[in-house]
mmCIF file of C-alpha atoms and ligand atoms in Angstrom:
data_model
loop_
_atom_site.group_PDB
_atom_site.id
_atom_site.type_symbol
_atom_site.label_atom_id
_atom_site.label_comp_id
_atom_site.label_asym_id
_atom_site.label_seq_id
_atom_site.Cartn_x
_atom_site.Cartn_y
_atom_site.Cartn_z
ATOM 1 C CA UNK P 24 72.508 102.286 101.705
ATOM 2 C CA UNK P 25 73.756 106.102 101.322
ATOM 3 C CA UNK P 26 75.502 105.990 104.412
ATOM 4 C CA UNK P 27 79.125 107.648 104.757
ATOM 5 C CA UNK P 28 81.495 106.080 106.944
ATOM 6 C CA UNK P 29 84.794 106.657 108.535
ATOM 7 C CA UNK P 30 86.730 104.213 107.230
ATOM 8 C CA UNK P 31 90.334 103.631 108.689
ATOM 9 C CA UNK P 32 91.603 106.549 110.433
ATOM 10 C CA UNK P 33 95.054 106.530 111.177
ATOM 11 C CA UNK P 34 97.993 108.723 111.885
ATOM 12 C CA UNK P 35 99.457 110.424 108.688
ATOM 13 C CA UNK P 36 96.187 109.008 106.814
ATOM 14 C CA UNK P 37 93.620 111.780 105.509
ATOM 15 C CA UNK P 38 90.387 111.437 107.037
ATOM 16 C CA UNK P 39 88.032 108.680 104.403
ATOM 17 C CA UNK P 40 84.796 109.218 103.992
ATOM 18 C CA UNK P 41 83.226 105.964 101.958
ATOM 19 C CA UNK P 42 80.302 106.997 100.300
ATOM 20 C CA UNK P 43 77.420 104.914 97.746
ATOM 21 C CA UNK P 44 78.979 105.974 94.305
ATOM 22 C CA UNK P 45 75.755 106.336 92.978
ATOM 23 C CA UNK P 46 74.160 108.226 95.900
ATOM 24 C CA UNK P 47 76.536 109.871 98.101
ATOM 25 C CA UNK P 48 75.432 110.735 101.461
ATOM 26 C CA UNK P 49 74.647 114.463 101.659
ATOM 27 C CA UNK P 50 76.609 115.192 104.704
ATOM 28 C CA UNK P 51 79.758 113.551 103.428
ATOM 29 C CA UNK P 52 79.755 116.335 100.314
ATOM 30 C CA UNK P 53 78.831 118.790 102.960
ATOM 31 C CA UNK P 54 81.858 118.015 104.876
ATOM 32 C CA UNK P 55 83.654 118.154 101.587
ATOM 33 C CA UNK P 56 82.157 121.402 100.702
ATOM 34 C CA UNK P 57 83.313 122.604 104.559
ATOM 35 C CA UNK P 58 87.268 121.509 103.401
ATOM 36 C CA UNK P 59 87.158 123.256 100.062
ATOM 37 C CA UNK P 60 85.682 126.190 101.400
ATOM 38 C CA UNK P 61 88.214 126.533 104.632
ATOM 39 C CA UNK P 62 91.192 126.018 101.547
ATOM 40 C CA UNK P 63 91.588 122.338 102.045
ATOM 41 C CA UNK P 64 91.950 119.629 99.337
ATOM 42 C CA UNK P 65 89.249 116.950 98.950
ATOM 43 C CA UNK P 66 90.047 114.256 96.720
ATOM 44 C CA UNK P 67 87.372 112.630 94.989
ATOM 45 C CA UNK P 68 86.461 110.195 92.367
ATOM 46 C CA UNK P 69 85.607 111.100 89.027
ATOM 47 C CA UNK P 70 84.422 108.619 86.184
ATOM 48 C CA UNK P 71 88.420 108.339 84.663
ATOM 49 C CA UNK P 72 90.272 108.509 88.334
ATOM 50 C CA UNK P 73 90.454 110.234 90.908
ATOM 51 C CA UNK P 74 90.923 114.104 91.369
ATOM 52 C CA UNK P 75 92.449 115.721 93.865
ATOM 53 C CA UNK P 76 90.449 118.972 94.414
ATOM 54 C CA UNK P 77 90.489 122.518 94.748
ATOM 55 C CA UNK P 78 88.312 125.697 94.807
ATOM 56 C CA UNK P 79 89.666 127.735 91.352
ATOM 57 C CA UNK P 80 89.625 130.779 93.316
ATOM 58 C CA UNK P 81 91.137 129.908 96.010
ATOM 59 C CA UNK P 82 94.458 130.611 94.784
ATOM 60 C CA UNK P 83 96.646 129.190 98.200
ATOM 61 C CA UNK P 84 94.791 125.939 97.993
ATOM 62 C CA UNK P 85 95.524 125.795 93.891
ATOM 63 C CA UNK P 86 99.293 126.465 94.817
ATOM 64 C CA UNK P 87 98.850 123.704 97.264
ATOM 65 C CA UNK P 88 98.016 120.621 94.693
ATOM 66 C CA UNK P 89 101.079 121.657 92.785
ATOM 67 C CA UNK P 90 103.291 121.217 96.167
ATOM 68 C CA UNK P 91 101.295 118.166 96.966
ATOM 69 C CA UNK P 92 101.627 116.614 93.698
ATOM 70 C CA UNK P 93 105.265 117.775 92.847
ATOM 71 C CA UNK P 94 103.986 119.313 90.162
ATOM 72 C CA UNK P 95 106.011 122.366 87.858
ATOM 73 C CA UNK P 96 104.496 125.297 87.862
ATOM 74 C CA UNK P 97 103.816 125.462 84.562
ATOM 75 C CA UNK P 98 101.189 122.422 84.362
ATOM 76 C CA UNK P 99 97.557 123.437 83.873
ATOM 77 C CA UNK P 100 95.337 121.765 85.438
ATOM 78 C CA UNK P 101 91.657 121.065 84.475
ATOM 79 C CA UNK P 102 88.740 122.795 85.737
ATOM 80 C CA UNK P 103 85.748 120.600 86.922
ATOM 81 C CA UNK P 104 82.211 122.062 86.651
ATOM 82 C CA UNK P 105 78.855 121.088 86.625
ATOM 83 C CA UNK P 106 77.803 122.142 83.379
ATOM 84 C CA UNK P 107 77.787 124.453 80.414
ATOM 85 C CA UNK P 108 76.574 126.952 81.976
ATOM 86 C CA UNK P 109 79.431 127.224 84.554
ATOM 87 C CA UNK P 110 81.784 126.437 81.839
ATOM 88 C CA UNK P 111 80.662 129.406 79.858
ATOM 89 C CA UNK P 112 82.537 131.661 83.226
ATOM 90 C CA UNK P 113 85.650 130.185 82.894
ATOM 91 C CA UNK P 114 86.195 131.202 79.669
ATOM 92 C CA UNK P 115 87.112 134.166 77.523
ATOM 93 C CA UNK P 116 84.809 132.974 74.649
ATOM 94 C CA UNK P 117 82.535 130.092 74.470
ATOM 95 C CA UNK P 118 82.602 128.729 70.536
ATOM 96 C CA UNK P 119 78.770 127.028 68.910
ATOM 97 C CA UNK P 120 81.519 123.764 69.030
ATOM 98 C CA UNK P 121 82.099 123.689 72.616
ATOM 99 C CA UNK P 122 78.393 123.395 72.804
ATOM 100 C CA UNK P 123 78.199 120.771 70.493
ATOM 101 C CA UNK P 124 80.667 118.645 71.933
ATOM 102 C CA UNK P 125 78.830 120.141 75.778
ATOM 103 C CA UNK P 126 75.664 118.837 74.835
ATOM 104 C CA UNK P 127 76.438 115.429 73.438
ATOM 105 C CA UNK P 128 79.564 114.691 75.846
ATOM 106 C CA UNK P 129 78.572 116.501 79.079
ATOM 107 C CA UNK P 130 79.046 115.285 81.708
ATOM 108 C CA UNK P 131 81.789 112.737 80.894
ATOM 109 C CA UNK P 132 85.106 112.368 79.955
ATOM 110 C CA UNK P 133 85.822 115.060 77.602
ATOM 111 C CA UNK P 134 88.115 118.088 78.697
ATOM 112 C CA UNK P 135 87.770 121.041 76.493
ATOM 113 C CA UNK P 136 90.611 123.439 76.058
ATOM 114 C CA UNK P 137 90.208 127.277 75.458
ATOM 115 C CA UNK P 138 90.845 131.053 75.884
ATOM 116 C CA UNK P 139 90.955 131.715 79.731
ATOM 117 C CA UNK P 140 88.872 134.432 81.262
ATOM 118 C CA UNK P 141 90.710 136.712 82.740
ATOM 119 C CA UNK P 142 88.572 136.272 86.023
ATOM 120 C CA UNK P 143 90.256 132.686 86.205
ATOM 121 C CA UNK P 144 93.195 132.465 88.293
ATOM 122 C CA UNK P 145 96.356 132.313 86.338
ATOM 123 C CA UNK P 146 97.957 129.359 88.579
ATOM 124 C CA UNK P 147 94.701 127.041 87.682
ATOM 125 C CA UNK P 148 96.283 127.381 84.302
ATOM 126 C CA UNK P 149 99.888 127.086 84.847
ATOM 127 C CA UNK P 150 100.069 130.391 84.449
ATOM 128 C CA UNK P 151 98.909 130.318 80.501
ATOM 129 C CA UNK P 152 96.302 132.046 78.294
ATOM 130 C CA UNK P 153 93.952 129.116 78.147
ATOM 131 C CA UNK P 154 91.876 126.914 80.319
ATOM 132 C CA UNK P 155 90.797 123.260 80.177
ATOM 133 C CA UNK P 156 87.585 122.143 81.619
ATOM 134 C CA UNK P 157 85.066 119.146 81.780
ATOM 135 C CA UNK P 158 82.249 118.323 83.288
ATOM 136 C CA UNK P 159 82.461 115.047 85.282
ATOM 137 C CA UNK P 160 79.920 112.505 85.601
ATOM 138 C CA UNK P 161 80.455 110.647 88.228
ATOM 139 C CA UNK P 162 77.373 111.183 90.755
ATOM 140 C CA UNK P 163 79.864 111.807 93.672
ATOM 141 C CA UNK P 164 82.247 115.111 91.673
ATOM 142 C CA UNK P 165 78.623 116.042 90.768
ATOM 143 C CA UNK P 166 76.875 116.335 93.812
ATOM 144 C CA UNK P 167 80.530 117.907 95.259
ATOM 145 C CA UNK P 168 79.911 120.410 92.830
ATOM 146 C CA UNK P 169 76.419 120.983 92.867
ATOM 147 C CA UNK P 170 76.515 121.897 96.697
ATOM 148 C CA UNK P 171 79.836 123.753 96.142
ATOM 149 C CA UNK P 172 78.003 126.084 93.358
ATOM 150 C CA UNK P 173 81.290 127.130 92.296
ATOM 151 C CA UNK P 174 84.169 125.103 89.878
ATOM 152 C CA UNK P 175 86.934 122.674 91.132
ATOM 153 C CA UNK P 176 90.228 122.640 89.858
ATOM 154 C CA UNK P 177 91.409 118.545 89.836
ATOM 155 C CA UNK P 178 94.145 117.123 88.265
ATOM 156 C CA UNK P 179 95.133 113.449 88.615
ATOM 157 C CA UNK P 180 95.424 112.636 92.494
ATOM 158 C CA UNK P 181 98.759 111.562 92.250
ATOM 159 C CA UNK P 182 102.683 112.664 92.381
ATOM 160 C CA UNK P 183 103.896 114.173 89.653
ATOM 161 C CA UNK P 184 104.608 111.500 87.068
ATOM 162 C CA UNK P 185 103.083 108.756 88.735
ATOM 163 C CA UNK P 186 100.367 106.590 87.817
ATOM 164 C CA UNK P 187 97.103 107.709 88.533
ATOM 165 C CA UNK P 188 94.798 106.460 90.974
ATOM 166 C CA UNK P 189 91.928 104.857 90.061
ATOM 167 C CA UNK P 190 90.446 103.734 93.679
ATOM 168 C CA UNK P 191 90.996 105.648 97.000
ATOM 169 C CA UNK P 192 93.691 103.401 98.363
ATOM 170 C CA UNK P 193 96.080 104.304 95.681
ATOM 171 C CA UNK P 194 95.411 108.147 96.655
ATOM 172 C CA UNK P 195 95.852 107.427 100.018
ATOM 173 C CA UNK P 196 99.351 105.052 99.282
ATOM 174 C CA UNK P 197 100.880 108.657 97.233
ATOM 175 C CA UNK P 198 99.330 111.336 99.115
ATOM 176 C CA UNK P 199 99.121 109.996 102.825
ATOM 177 C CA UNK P 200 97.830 113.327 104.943
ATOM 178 C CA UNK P 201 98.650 116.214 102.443
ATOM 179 C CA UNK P 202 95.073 115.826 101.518
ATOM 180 C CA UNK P 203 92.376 116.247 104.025
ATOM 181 C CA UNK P 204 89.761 114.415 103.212
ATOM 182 C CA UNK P 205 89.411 111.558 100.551
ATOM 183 C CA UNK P 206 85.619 110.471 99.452
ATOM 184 C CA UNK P 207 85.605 106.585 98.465
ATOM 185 C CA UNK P 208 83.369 105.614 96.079
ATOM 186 C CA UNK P 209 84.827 102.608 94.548
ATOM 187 C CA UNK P 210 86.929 102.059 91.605
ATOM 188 C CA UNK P 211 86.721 104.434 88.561
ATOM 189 C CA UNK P 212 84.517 103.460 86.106
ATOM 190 C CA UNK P 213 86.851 104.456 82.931
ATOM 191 C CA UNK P 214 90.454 104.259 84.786
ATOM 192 C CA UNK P 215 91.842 105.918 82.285
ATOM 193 C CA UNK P 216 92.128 109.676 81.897
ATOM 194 C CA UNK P 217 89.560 112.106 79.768
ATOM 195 C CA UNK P 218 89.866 113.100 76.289
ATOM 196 C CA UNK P 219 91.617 116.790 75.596
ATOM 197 C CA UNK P 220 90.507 118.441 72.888
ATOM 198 C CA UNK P 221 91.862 122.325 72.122
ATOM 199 C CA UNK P 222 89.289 124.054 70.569
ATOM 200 C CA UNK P 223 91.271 127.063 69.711
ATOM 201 C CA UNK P 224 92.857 126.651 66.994
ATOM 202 C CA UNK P 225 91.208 126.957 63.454
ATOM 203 C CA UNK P 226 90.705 123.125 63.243
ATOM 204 C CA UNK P 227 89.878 121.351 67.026
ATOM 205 C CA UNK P 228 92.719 119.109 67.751
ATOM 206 C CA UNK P 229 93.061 116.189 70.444
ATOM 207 C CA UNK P 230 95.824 116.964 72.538
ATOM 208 C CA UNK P 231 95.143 114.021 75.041
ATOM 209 C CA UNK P 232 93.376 110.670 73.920
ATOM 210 C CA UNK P 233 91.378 109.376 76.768
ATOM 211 C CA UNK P 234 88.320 107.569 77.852
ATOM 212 C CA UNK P 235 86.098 109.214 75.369
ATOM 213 C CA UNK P 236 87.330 107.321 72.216
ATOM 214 C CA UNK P 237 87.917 108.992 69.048
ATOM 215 C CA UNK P 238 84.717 107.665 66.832
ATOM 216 C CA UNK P 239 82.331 109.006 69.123
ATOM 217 C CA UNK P 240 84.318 112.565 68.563
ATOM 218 C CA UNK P 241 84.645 112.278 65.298
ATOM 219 C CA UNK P 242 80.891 111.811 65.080
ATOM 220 C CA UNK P 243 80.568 115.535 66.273
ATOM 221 C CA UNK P 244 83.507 116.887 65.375
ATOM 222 C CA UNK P 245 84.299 115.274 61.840
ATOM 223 C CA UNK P 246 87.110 118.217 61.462
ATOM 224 C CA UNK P 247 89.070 116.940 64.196
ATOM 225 C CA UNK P 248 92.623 116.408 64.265
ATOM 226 C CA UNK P 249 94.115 113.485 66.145
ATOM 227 C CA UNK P 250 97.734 113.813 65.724
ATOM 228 C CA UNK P 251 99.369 110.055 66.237
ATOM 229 C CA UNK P 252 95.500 108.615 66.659
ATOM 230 C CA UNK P 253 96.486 105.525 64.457
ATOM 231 C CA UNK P 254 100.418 106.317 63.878
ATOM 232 C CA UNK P 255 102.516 104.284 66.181
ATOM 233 C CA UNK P 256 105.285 106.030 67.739
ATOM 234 C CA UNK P 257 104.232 109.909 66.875
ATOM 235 C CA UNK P 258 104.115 112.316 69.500
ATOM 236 C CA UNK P 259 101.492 114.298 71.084
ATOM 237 C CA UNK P 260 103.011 117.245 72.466
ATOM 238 C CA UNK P 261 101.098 120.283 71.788
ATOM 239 C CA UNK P 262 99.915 120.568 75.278
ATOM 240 C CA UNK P 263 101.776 121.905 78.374
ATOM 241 C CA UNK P 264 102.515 119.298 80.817
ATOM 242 C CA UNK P 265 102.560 116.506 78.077
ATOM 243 C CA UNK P 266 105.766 115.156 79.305
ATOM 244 C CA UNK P 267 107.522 111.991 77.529
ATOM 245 C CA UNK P 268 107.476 110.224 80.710
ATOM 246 C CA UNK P 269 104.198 110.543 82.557
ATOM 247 C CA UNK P 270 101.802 107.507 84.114
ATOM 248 C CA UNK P 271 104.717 105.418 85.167
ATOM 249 C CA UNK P 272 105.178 103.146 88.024
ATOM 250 C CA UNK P 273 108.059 102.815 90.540
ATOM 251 C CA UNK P 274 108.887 99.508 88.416
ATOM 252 C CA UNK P 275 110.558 100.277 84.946
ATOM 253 C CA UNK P 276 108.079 99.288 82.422
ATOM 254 C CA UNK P 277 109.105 97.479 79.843
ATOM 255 C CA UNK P 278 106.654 98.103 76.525
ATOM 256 C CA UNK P 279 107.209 94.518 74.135
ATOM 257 C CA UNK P 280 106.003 94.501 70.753
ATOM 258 C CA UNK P 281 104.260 90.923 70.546
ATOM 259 C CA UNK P 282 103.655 88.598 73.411
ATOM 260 C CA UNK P 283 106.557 85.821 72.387
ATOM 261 C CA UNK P 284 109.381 88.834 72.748
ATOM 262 C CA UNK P 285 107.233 89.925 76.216
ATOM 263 C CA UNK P 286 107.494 86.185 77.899
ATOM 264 C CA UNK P 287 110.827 86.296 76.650
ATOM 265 C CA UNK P 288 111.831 89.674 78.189
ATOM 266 C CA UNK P 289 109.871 88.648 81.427
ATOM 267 C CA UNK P 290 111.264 85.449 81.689
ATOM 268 C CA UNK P 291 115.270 86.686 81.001
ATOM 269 C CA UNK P 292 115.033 89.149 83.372
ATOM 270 C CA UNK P 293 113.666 86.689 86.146
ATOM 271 C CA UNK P 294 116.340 84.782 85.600
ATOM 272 C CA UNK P 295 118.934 87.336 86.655
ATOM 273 C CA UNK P 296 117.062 87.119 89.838
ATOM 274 C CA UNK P 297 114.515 89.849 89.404
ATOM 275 C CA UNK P 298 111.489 90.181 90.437
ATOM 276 C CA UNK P 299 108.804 90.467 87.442
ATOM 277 C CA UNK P 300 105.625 91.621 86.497
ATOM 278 C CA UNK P 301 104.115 90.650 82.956
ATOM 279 C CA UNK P 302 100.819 91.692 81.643
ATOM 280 C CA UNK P 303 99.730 90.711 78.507
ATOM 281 C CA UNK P 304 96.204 90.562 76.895
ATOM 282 C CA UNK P 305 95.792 87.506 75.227
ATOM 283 C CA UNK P 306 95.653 84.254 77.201
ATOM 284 C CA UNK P 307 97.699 81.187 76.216
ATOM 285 C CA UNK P 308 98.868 78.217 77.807
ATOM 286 C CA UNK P 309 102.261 77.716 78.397
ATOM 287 C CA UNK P 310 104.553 75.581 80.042
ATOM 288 C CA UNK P 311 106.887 77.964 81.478
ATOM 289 C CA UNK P 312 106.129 77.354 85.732
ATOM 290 C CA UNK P 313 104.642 80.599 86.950
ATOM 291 C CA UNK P 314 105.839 81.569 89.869
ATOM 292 C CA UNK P 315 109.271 83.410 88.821
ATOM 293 C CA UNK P 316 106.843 85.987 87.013
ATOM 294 C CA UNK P 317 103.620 87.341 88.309
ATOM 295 C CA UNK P 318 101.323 87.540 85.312
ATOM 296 C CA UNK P 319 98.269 89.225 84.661
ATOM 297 C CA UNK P 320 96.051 89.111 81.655
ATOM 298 C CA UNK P 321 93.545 91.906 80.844
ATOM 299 C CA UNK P 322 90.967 92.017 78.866
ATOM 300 C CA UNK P 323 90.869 92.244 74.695
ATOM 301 C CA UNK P 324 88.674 94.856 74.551
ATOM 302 C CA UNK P 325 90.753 98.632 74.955
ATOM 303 C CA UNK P 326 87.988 99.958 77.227
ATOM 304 C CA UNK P 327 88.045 96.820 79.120
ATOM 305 C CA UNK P 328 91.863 97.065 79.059
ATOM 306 C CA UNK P 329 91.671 100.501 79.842
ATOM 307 C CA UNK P 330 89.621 100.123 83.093
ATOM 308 C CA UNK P 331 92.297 97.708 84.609
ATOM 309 C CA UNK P 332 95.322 99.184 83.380
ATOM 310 C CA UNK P 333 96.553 101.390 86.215
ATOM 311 C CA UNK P 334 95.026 99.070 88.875
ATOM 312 C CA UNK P 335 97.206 96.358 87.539
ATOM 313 C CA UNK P 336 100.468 98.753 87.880
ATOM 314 C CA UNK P 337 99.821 99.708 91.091
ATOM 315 C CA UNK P 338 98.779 95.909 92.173
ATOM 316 C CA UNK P 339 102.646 94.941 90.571
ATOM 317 C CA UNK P 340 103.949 98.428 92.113
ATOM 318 C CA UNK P 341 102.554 96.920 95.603
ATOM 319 C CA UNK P 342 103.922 93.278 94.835
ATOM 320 C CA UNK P 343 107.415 95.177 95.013
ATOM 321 C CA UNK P 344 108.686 93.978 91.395
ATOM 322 C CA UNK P 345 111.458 95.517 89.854
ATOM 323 C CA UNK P 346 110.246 95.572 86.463
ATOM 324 C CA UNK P 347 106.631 95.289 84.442
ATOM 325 C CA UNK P 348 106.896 93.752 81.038
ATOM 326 C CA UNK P 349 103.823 94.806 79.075
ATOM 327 C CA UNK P 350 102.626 93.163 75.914
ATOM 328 C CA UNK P 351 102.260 96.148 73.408
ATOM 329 C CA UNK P 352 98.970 96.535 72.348
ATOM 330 C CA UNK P 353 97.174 96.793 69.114
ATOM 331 C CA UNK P 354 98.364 99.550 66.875
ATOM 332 C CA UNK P 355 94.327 100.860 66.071
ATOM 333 C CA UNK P 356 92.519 103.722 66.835
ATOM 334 C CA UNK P 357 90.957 101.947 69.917
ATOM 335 C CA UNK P 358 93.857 101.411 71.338
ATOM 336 C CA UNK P 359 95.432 104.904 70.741
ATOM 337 C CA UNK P 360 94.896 106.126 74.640
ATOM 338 C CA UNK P 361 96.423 103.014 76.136
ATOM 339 C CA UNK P 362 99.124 102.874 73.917
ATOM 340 C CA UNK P 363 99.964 106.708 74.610
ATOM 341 C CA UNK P 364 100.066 105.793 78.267
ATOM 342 C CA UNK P 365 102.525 102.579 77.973
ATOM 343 C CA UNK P 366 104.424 104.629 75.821
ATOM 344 C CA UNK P 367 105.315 107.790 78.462
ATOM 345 C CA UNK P 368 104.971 104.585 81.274
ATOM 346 C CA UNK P 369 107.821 103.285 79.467
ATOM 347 C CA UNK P 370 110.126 106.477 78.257
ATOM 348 C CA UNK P 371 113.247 106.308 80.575
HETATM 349 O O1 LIG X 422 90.229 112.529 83.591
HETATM 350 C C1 LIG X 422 90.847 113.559 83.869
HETATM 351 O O2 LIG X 422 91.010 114.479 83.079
HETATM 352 C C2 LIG X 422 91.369 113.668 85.309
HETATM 353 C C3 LIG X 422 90.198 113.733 86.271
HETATM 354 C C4 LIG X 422 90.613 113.976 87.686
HETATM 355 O O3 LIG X 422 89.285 114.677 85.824
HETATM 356 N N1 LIG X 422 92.229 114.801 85.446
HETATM 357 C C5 LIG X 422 93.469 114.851 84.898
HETATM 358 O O4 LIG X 422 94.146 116.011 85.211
HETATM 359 O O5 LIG X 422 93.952 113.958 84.217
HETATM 360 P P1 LIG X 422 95.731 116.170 85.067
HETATM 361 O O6 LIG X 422 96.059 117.470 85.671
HETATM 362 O O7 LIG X 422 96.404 114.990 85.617
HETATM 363 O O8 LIG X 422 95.955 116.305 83.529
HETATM 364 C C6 LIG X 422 95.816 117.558 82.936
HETATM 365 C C7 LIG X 422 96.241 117.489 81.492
HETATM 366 C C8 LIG X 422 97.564 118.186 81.283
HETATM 367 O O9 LIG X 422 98.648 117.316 81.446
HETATM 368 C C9 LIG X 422 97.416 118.644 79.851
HETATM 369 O O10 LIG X 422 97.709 117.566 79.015
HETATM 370 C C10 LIG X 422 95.947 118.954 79.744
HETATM 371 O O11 LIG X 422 95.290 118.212 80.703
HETATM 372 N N2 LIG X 422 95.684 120.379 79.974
HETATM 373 C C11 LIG X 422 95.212 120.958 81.097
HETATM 374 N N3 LIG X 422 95.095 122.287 80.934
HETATM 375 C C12 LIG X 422 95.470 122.548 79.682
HETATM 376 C C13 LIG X 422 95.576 123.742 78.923
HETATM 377 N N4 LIG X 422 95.243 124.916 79.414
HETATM 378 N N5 LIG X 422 96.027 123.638 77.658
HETATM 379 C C14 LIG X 422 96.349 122.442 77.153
HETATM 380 N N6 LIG X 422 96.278 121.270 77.812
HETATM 381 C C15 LIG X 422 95.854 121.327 79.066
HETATM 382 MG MG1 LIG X 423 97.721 113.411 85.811
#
């Protein structure tokens, strides 16, 4: 069952190394331990999507993601480690709260931002005073780490601005060969990026919602600010490489307020001879034929939704459509993470 295999190997692919999500074969993380440690890039599956990977010290192979991924300069990127204890290194001071929220999130999908050590590479950080860092869960990033015995810097495996991949196929389809070696484990459990919260300030803020939901934070952290957690339209922009646009597809995406004005927007458009993608969440019948539009429905449930969301751009990316119309979603505190990502999807 834990076997690794060479999947398709072709020119200008990275070498693909499927592995059992759940137990990954050990000599498929060694060989990904051998590419991080000669200063390659491994990209690899985490619980939210997929990271594309790098030793933090290895400062040539951190300036590397940012030319792979197009990325400015000034764009931290998160720090992946196994645990607390490794967590406790990368940073200048280690507050009681980042062990509450260590011991009741960790591992999972909850980034933690705070003062950098000064032993941590500058570039992991896009060159500023703090550091973010989680602990993934996914069995795969752990074992990677575990055998590594040293922290990964990972952000999204993706080009700058583009959606994020949440199976291996959509790595390979934006990265092609500028990473080594990709480990395929699946889809992404969450498919939707992990929770930032900056710890430094006197009151812990969000400064990314994400697949852990707000309740469940709130539940540790009851001081917690969540800037634009239930307000439609408000901004999150505390954090450094919180662009407006960010998570969009080649297609424009269109962000509709109810599902009448997104049929309608879908349907004018196709009429002017474009090709169009619609995804809504709530099924109805209609009588409109369906083959000048390619719908998709997801699910009603945001984590549900959340799982499918990127797959379903790419899938319509793929199609070659010109435009995605998306049904906005609900304006709640569920929703809050989607709706953040349709929102920069859909800034121009
Ligand atoms: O789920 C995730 O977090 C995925 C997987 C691979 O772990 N990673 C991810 O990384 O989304 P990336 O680089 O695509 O997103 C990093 C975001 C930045 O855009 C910023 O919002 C925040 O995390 N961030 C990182 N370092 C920060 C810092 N030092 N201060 C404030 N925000 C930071
Ligand atoms: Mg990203």
């Amino acid at each position: 069952m834990a076997s690794a295999k060479l999947a398709r190997y072709l020119p200008s692919m990275p070498r693909v190394l499927v592995v059992d999500a759940q137990a990954p074969d050990p000599s498929a993380i060694a060989e990904a331990v051998q590419v991080l440690r000669s200063g390659g890039l491994v990209a690899m599956p985490t619980e939210t999507v997929y990271g594309l990977a790098a030793r933090v010290f290895d400062e040539h192979a951190v300036a590397r993601i940012y030319a792979v991924k197009g990325r400015p300069a000034h764009h931290p990127l998160i720090a992946h480690v196994e645990g607390e204890a490794q967590a406790r290194l990368l940073a200048a001071s280690w507050p009681e709260r980042a062990s509450r929220l260590a011991q009741a999130f960790w591992p999972g999908p909850l980034t933690i931002v705070l003062d950098r050590a000064a032993s941590v590479p500058a570039a992991v950080a896009g060159g500023g005073p703090s550091i973010a860092i989680r602990a993934p869960s996914h069995p795969v990033a752990l074992a990677l780490l575990a055998a590594l015995g040293e922290p990964l810097a990972a952000p999204s495996a993706n080009r700058f601005q583009g959606l994020s991949p949440t199976t291996a196929q959509h790595v390979i389809k934006e990265l092609d060969d500028a990473v080594e070696l990709v480990l395929d484990a699946g889809p992404c459990e969450a498919g939707i990026e992990s929770t930032v919260v900056d710890l430094r300030g006197p009151r812990p803020r969000v400064l990314r919602p994400g697949a852990l939901d707000l309740a469940a934070l709130r539940h540790v952290l009851p001081d917690v600010e969540a800037p634009g957690g239930a307000v439609r339209g408000e901004e999150t922009r505390a954090s450094p490489g919180m662009e407006a646009r960010h998570y969009a597809p080649r297609a424009r995406l269109i962000l509709a307020d109810t599902w009448e004005e997104a049929r309608r927007i879908a349907y004018g458009l196709a009429g002017t001879g474009a090709r169009v993608g619609l995804v809504t969440y709530e099924k109805r019948t209609t009588s409109v034929p369906e083959k000048y539009v390619l719908a998709r429905s997801l699910p009603r449930d945001p984590t549900q939704y959340a799982r499918l969301l990127y797959r379903t751009l790419h899938d319509l990316d793929d199609a070659g459509v010109d435009a995605i119309v998306v049904q906005g979603v609900p304006h709640e505190e569920a929703w809050w993470a989607v709706s953040d990502r349709l929102r920069r999807g859909s800034t121009e």
